[in-house]
Short mmCIF file of the C-alpha atoms (twelve columns), coordinates in Angstrom:
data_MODEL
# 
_entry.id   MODEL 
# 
loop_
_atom_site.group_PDB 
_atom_site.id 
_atom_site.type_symbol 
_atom_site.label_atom_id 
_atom_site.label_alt_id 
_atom_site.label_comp_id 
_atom_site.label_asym_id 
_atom_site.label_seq_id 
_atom_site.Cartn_x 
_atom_site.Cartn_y 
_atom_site.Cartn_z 
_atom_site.pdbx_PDB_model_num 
ATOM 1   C CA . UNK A 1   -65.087 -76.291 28.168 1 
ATOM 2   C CA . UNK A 2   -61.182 -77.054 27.280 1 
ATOM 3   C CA . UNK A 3   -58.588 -74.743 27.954 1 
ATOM 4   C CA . UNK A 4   -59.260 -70.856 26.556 1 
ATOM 5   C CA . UNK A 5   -58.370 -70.585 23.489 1 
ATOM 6   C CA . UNK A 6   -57.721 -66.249 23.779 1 
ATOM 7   C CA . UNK A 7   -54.360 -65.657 21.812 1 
ATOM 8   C CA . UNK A 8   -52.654 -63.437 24.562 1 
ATOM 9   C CA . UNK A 9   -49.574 -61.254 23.383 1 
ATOM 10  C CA . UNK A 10  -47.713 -59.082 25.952 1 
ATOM 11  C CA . UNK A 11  -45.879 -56.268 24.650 1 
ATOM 12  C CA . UNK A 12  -42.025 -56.334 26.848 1 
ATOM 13  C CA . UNK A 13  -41.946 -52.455 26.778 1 
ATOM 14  C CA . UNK A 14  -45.511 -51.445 27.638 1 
ATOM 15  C CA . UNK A 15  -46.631 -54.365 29.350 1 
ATOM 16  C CA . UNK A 16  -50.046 -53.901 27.347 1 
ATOM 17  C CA . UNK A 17  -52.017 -57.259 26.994 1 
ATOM 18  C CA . UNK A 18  -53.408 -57.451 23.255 1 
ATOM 19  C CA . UNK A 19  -55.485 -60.572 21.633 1 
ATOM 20  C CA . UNK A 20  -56.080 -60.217 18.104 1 
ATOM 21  C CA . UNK A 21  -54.431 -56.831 18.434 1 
ATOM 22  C CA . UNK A 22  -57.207 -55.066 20.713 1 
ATOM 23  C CA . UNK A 23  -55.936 -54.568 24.452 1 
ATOM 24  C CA . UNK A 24  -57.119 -56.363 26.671 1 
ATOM 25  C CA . UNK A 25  -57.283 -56.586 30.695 1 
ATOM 26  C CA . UNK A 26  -57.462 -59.426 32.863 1 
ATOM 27  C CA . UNK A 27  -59.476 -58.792 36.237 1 
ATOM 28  C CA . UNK A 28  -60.650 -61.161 38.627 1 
ATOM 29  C CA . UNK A 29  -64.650 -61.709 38.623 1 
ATOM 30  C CA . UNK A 30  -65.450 -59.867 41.818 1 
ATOM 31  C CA . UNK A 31  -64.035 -57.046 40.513 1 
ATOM 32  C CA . UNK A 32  -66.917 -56.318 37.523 1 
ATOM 33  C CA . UNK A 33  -69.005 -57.809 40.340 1 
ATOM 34  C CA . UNK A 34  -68.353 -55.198 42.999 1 
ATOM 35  C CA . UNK A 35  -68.132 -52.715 41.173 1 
ATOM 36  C CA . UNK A 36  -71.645 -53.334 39.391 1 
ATOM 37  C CA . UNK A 37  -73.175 -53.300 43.376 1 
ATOM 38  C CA . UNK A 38  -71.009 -50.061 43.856 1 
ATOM 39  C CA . UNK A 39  -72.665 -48.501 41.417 1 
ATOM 40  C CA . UNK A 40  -75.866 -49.479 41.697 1 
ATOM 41  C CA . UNK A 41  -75.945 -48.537 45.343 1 
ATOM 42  C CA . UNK A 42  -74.902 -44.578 44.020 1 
ATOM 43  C CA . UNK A 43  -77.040 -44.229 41.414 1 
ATOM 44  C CA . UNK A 44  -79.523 -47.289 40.928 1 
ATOM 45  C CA . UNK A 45  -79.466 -50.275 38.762 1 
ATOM 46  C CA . UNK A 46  -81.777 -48.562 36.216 1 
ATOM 47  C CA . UNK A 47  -79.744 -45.631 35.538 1 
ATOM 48  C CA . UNK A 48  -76.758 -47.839 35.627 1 
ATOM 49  C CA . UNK A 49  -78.313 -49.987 33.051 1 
ATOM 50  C CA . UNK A 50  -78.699 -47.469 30.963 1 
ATOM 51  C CA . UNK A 51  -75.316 -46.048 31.181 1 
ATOM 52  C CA . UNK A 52  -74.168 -49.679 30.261 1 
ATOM 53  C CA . UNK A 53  -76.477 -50.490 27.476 1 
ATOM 54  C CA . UNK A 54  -74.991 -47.617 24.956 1 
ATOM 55  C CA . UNK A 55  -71.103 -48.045 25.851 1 
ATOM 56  C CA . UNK A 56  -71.132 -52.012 25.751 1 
ATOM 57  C CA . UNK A 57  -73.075 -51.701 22.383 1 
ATOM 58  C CA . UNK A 58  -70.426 -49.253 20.757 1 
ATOM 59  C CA . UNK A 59  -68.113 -51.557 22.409 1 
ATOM 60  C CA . UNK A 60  -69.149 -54.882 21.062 1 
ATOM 61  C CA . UNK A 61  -69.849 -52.832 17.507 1 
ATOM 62  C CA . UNK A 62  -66.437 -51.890 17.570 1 
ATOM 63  C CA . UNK A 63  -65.010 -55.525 18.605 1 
ATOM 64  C CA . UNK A 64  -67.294 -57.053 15.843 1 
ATOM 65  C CA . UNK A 65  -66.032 -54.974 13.275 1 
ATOM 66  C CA . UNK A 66  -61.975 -55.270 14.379 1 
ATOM 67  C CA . UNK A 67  -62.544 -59.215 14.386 1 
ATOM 68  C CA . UNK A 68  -64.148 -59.852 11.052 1 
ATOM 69  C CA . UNK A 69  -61.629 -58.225 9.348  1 
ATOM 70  C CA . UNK A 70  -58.764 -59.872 11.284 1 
ATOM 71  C CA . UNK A 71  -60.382 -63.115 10.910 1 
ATOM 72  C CA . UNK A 72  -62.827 -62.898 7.880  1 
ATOM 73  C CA . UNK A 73  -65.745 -64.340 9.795  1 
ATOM 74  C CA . UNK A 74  -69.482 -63.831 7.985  1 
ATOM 75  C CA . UNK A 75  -70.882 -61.553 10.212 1 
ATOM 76  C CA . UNK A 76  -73.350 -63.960 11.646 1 
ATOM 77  C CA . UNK A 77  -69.774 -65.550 12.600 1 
ATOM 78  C CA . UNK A 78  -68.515 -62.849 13.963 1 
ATOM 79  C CA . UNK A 79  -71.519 -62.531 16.473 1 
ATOM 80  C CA . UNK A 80  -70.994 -66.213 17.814 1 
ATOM 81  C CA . UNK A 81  -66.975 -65.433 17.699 1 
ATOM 82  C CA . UNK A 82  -67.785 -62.892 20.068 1 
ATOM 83  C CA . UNK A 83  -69.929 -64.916 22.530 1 
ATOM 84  C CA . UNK A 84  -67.575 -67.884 22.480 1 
ATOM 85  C CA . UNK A 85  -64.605 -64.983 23.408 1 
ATOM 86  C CA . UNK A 86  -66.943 -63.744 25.993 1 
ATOM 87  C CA . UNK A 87  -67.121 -67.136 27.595 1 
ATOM 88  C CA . UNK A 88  -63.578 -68.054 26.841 1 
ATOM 89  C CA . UNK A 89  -62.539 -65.250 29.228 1 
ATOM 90  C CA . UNK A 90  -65.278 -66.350 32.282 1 
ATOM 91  C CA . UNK A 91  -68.027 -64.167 31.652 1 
ATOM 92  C CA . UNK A 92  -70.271 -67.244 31.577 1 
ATOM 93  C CA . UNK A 93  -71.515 -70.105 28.503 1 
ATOM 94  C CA . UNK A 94  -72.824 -67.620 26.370 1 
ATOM 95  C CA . UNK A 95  -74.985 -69.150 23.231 1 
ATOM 96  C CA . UNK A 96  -76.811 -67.513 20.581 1 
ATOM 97  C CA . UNK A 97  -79.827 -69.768 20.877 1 
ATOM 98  C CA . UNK A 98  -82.051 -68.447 18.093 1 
ATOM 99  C CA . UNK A 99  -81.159 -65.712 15.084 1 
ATOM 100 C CA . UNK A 100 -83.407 -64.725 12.436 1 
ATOM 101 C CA . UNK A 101 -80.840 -62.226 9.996  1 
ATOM 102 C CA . UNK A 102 -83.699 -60.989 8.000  1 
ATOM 103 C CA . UNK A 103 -86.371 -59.920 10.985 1 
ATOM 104 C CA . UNK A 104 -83.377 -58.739 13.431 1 
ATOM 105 C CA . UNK A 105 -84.855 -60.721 16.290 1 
ATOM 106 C CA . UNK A 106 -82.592 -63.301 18.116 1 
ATOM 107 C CA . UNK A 107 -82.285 -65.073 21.537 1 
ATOM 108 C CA . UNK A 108 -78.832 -65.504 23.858 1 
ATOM 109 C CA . UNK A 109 -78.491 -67.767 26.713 1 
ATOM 110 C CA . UNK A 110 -76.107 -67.524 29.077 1 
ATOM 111 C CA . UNK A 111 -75.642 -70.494 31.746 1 
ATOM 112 C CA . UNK A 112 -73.205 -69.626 34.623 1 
ATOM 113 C CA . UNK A 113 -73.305 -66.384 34.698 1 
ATOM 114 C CA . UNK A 114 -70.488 -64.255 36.415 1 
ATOM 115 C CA . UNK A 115 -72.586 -61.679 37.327 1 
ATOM 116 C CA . UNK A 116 -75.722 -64.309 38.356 1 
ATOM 117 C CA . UNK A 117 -73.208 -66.139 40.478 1 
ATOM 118 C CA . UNK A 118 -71.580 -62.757 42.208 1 
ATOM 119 C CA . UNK A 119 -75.448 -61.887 43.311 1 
ATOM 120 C CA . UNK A 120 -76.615 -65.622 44.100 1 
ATOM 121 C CA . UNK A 121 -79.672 -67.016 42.929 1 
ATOM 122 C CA . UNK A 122 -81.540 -65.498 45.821 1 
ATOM 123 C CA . UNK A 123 -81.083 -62.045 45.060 1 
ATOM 124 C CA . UNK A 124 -84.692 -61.646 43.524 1 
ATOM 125 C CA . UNK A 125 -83.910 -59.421 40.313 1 
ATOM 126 C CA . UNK A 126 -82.153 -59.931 36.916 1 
ATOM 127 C CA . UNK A 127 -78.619 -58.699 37.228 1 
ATOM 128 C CA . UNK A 128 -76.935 -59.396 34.558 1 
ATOM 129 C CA . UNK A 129 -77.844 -56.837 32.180 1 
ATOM 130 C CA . UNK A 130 -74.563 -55.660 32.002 1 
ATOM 131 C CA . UNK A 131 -74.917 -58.429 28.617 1 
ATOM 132 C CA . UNK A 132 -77.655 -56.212 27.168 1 
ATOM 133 C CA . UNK A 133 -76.115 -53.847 25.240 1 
ATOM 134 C CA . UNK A 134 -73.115 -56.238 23.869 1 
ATOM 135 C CA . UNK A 135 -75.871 -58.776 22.655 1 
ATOM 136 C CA . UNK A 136 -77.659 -55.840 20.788 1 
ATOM 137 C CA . UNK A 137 -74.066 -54.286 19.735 1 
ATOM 138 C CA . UNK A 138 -73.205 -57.677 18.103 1 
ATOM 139 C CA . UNK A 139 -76.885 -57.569 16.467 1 
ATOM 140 C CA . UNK A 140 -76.196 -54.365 15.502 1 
ATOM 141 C CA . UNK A 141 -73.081 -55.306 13.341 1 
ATOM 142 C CA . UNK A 142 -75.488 -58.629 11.579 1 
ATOM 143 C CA . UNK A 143 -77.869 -56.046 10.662 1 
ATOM 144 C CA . UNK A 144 -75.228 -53.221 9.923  1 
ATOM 145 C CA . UNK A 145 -73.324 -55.786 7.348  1 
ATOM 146 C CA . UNK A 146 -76.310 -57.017 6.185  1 
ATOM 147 C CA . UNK A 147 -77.591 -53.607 4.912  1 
ATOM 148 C CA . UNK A 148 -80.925 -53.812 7.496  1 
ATOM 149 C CA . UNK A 149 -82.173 -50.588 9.105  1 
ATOM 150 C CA . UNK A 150 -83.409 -50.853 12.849 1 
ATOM 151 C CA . UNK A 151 -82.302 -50.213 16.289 1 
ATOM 152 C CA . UNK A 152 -81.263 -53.577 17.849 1 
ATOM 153 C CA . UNK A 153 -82.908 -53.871 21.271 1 
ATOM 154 C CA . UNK A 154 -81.695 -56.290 23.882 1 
ATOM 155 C CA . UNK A 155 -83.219 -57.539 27.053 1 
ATOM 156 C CA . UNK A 156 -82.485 -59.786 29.678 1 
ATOM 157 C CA . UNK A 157 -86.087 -62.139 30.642 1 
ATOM 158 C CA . UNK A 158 -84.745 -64.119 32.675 1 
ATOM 159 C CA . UNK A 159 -82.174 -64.223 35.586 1 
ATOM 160 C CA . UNK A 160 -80.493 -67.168 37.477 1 
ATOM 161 C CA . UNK A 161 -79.794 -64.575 40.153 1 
ATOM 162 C CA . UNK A 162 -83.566 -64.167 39.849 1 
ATOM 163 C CA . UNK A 163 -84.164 -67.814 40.295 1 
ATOM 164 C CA . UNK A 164 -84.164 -69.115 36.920 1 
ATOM 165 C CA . UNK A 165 -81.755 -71.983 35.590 1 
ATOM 166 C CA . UNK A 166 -79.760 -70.090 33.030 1 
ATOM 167 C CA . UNK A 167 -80.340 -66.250 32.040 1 
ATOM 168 C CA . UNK A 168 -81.972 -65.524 28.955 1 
ATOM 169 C CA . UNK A 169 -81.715 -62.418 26.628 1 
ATOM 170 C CA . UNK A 170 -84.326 -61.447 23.839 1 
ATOM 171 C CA . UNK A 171 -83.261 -59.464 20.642 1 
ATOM 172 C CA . UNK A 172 -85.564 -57.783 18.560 1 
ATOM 173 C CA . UNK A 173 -85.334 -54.413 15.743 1 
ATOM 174 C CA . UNK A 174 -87.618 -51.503 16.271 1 
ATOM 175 C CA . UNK A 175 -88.179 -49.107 13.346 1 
ATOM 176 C CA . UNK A 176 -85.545 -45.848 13.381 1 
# 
């Protein structure tokens, strides 16, 4: 991948990062890292999963929405827009692999994962399901735009920390 392409503006009075006009903060990987094995160790990965899942959808809902309108992206667009920003700023190479607009259902693949390489690819369970909830968030806004009910699901099927090549995510839309 060349050079990020993340439009950075610092504001001289504040000091507050903004791309796009959304703040923004720039931590170094083991950070996110540590702090996901911090957590986990209090309170599990499960419930710390779950915790994750419904603040990085409303976050990624929120992100797709602010984008489209600063950029007029389609909202299938807007979804990739947010993956390639996602790997732009060293989450990972995150792809949408396979979308279907009108069932709901998609897949994401992420190669190089932050989180997969924090753990290692011995650690024997998928961690990086902290991508769960933005995947389904970023479905959410496809199907949101596109008029479709359903409640976007997201989960991760495969790991690299789990001993897989790459990570894989599944989307699908259950009935509200």
């Amino acid at each position: 991948m060349a050079q990020p392409e993340v439009p950075i503006e610092v504001d001289p009075q504040s000091g507050i990062w903004t791309t796009d006009g959304l703040p923004m903060l720039y931590l170094p990987r083991h950070f996110l890292v540590n702090m996901q094995k911090g957590i986990e160790n209090a309170i599990g990965a499960e419930a710390y999963r779950q915790i994750l899942y419904g603040s990085s959808d409303l976050s990624a809902l929120q992100w797709c929405r602010a984008e489209a309108t600063t950029h007029g992206l389609s909202p299938v667009e807007t979804f990739r827009h947010y993956l390639k920003r996602l790997s732009q700023r060293g989450y990972g190479q995150l792809e949408i692999t396979a979308l279907d607009e009108a069932a709901g259902t998609g897949a994401v693949t992420v190669r190089h994962s932050a989180f997969a390489l924090g753990y290692g690819p011995k650690t024997g369970r998928p961690v990086c399901y902290v991508f769960e909830g933005s995947f389904a968030g970023g479905m959410r806004y496809v199907l949101e735009k596109a008029g479709r009910p359903g409640e976007p699901v997201c989960r991760e099927v495969a790991c690299a920390a789990d001993g897989h090549p790459e990570c894989r995510f599944e989307l699908r839309c259950e009935a509200v």
